Coordinates of C-alpha atoms in Angstrom, one line a residue:
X250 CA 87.7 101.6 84.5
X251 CA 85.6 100.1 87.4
X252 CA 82.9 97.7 86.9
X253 CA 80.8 98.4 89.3
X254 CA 76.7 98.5 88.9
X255 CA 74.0 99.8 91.6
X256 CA 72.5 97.3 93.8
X257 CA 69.2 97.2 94.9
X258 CA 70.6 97.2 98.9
X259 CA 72.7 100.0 98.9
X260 CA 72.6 100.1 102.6
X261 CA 74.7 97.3 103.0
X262 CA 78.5 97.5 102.3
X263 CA 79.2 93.8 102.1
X264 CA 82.6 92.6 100.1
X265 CA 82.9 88.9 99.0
X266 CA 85.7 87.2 97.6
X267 CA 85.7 83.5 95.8
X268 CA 89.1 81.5 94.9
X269 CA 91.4 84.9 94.6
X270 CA 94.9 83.7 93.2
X271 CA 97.5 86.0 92.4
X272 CA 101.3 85.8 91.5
X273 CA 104.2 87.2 91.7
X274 CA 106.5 85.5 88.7
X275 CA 107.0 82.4 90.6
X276 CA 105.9 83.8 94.0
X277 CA 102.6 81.8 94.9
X278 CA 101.2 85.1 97.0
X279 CA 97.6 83.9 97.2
X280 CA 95.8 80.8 96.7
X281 CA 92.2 80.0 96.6
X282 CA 91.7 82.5 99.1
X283 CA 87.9 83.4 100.0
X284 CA 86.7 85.6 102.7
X285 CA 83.2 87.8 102.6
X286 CA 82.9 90.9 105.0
X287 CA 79.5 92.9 106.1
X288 CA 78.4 96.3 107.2
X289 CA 78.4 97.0 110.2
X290 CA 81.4 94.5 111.4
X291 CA 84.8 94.3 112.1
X292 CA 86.8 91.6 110.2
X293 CA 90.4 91.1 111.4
X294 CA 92.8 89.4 109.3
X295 CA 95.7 88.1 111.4
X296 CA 98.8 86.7 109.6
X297 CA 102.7 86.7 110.5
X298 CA 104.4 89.1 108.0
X299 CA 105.1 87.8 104.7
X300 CA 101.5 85.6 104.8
X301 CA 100.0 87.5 102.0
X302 CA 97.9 90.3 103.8
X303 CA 99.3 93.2 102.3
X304 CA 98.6 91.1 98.9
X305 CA 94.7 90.6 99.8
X306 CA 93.9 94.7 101.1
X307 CA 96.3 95.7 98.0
X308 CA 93.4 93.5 95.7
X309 CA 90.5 94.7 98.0
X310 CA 91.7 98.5 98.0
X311 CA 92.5 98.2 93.9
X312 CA 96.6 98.6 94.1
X313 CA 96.4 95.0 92.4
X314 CA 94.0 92.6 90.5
X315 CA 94.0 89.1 90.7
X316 CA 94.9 86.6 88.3
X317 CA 92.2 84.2 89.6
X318 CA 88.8 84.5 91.1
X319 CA 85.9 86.5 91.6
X320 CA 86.0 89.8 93.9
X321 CA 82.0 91.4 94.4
X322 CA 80.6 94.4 96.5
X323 CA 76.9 94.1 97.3
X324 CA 76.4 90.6 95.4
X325 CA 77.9 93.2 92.1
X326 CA 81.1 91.3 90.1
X327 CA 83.8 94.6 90.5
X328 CA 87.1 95.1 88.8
X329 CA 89.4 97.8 90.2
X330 CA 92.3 99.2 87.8
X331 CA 93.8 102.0 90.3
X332 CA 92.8 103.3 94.0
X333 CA 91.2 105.6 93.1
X334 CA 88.6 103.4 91.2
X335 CA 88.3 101.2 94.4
X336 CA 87.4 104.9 96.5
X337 CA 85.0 105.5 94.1
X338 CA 83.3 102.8 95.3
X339 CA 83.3 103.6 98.8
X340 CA 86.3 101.0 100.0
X341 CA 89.4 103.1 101.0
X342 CA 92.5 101.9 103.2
X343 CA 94.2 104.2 106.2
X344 CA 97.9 102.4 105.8
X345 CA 100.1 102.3 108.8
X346 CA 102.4 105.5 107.5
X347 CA 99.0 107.4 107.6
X348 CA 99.9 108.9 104.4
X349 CA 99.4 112.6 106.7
X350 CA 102.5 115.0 105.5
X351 CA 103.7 116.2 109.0
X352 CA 104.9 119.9 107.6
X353 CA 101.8 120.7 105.8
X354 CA 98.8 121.9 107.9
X355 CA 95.7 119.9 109.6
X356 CA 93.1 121.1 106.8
X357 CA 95.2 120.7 104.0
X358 CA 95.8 117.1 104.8
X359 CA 92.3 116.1 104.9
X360 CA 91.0 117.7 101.4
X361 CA 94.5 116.6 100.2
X362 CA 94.4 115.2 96.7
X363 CA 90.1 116.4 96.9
X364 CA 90.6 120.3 97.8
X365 CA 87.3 122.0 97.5
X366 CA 87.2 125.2 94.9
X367 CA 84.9 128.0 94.9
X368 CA 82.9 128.9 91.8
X369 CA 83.8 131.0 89.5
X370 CA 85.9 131.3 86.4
X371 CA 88.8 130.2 87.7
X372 CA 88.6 128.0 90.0
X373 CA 90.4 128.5 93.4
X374 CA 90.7 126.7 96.7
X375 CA 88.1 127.5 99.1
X376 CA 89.9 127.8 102.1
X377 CA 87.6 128.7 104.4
X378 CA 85.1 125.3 103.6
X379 CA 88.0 123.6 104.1
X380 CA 88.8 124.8 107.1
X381 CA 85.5 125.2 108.9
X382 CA 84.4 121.3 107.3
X383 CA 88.1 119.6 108.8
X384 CA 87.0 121.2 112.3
X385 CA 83.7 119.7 112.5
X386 CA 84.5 116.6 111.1
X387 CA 87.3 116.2 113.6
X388 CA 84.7 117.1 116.2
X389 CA 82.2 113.8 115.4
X390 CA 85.6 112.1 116.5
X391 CA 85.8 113.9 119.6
X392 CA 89.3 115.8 118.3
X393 CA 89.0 119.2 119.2
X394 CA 91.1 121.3 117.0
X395 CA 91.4 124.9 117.6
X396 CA 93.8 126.0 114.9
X397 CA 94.0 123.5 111.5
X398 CA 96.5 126.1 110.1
X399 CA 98.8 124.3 112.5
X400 CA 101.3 121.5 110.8
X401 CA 99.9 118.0 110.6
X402 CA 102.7 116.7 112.8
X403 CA 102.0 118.8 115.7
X404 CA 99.1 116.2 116.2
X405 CA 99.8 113.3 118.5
X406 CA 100.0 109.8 117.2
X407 CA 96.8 108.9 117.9
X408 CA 94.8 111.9 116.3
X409 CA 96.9 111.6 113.1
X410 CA 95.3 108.5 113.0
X411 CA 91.8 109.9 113.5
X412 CA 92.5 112.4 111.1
X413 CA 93.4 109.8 108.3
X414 CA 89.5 107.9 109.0
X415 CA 87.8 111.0 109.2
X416 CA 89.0 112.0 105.8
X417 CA 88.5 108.5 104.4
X418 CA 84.9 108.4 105.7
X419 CA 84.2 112.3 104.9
X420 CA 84.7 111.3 101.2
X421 CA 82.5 108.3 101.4
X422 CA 84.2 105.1 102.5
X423 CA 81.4 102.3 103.4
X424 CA 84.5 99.2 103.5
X425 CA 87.2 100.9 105.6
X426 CA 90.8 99.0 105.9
X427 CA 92.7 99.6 109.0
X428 CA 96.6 98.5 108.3
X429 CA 97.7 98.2 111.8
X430 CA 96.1 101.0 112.9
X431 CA 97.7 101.6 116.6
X432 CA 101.2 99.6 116.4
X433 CA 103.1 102.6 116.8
X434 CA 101.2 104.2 119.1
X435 CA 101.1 104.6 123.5
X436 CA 98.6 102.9 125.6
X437 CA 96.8 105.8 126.1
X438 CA 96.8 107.2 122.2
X439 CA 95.9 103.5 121.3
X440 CA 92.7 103.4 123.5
X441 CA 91.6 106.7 122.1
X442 CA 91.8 105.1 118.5
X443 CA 90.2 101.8 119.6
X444 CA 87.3 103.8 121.0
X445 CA 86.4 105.2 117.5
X446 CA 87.3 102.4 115.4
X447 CA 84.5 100.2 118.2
X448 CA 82.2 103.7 117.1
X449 CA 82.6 103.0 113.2
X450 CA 80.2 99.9 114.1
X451 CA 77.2 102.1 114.6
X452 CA 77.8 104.2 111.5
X453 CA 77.1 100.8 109.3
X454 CA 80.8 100.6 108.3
X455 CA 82.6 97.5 107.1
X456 CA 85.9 97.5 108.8
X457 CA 88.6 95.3 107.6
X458 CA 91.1 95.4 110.5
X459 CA 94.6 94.2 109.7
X460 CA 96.8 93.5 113.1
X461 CA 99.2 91.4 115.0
X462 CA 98.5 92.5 118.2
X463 CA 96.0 89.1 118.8
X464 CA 94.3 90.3 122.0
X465 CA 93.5 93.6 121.0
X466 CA 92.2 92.3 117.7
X467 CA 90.1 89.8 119.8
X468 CA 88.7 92.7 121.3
X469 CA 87.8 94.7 118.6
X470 CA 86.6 92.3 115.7
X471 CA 83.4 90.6 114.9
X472 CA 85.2 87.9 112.3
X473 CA 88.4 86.6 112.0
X474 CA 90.3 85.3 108.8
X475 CA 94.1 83.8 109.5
X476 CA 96.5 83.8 106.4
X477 CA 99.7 81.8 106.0
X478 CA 101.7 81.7 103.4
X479 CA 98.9 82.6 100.9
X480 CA 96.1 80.0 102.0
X481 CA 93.2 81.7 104.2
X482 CA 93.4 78.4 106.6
X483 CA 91.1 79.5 108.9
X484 CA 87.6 81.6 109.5
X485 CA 86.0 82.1 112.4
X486 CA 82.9 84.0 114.3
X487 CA 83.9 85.9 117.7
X488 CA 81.8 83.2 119.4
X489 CA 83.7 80.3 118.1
X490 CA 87.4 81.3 119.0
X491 CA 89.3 82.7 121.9
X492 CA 92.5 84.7 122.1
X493 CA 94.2 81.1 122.6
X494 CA 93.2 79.6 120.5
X495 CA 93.9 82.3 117.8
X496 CA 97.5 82.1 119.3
X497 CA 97.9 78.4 119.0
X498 CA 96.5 78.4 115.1
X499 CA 99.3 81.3 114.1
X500 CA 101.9 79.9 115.7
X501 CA 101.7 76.7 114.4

């Protein structure tokens, strides 16, 4: 069961970690790594594969806890036994498959797992909510969609993507993870997701943004934590870096 207890700033979504370890039998996958994150920023952690970034969101977003250290939201100690405990608590994680199931339609994906049900004695789906609440939602992030009955997968690339952050912010995510949210997307599809991750600013979000693409992530983020080989070697401010020199550090 989460640990989690209200704080007295409940507009502020900030995540710290202190001295996370955590282990793998003998694999070392992170050491002493610490790394604090605020509303209203994007944080970009950049790391070859294999450096242990998949290891820190899996801790952040509950998939794991660690062996070692301290992991807080809102200055509150928190311990996460399952996913689900972690969205409970407003942090949820848009991974690079999407997890949007192409045959089924647009709606269904985003109640899917949280379908609304009418009241009554037995309790049914309420399709219509569902349907009218995925169009408008859609609509704050400028995707127009004129028939959700229509299969998931007849969305581009890009508005899959949309689709997966809508429904993580609809049901309440304040620290939102990005796994590398446009890799496998066009120039054009990519823009149209970099314009409303820039947007998720404004609405007081924390956004964690996970990428290898170093310019693009220079861009976008506020923060920027480097990871190799489990040790967080380096932090840094927008204003203290450039896209060089972020180069030069990773592939060192």
């Amino acid at each position: 069961m989460a640990v989690l207890r209200k704080s007295t700033s409940m507009n502020s979504n900030r995540l710290d970690l202190y001295n996370i370890y955590k282990n793998f039998g003998n694999v070392k996958a992170l050491k002493n790594v610490s790394m604090n994150t605020n509303s209203g920023q994007i944080n970009c952690i950049l790391g070859d594969n294999g450096a242990g970034k998949s290891t820190l969101v899996n801790i952040i977003s509950g998939v794991f806890q660690q062996d070692e250290g301290e992991y807080k939201i809102n200055d509150e100690i928190v311990s996460f036994s399952s996913p689900m405990e972690a969205m409970s608590a407003g942090i949820s994680t848009v991974y690079q498959n999407l997890a949007i199931i192409p045959i089924m339609n647009i709606y269904r994906n985003f109640f899917l797992g949280q379908e609304p049900t009418r009241k009554g004695f037995f309790k049914t789906f309420d399709k219509e909510f569902a349907i009218h609440a995925t169009i408008e939602e859609l609509k704050k992030f400028d995707i127009k969609i004129e028939n959700p009955k229509r299969a998931a997968g007849t969305l581009s690339g890009g508005e899959r993507q949309i689709l997966a952050i809508a429904r993580a912010l609809y049901f309440g995510a304040k620290i939102l993870i990005l796994d590398e949210p446009t890799s496998a997307l066009g120039v054009k599809e990519s823009n149209k997701v970099v314009d409303q991750i820039i947007l998720l600013k404004d609405q007081n979000i924390n956004v964690i943004l996970i990428s290898h693409n170093i310019e693009q992530a220079f861009m976008l983020s506020d923060k920027f934590f480097i990871i190799k080989n489990g040790d967080m070697i380096e932090q840094f401010e927008k204003d203290q870096t450039s896209v060089n020199s972020l180069r030069k550090i990773l592939e060192k």
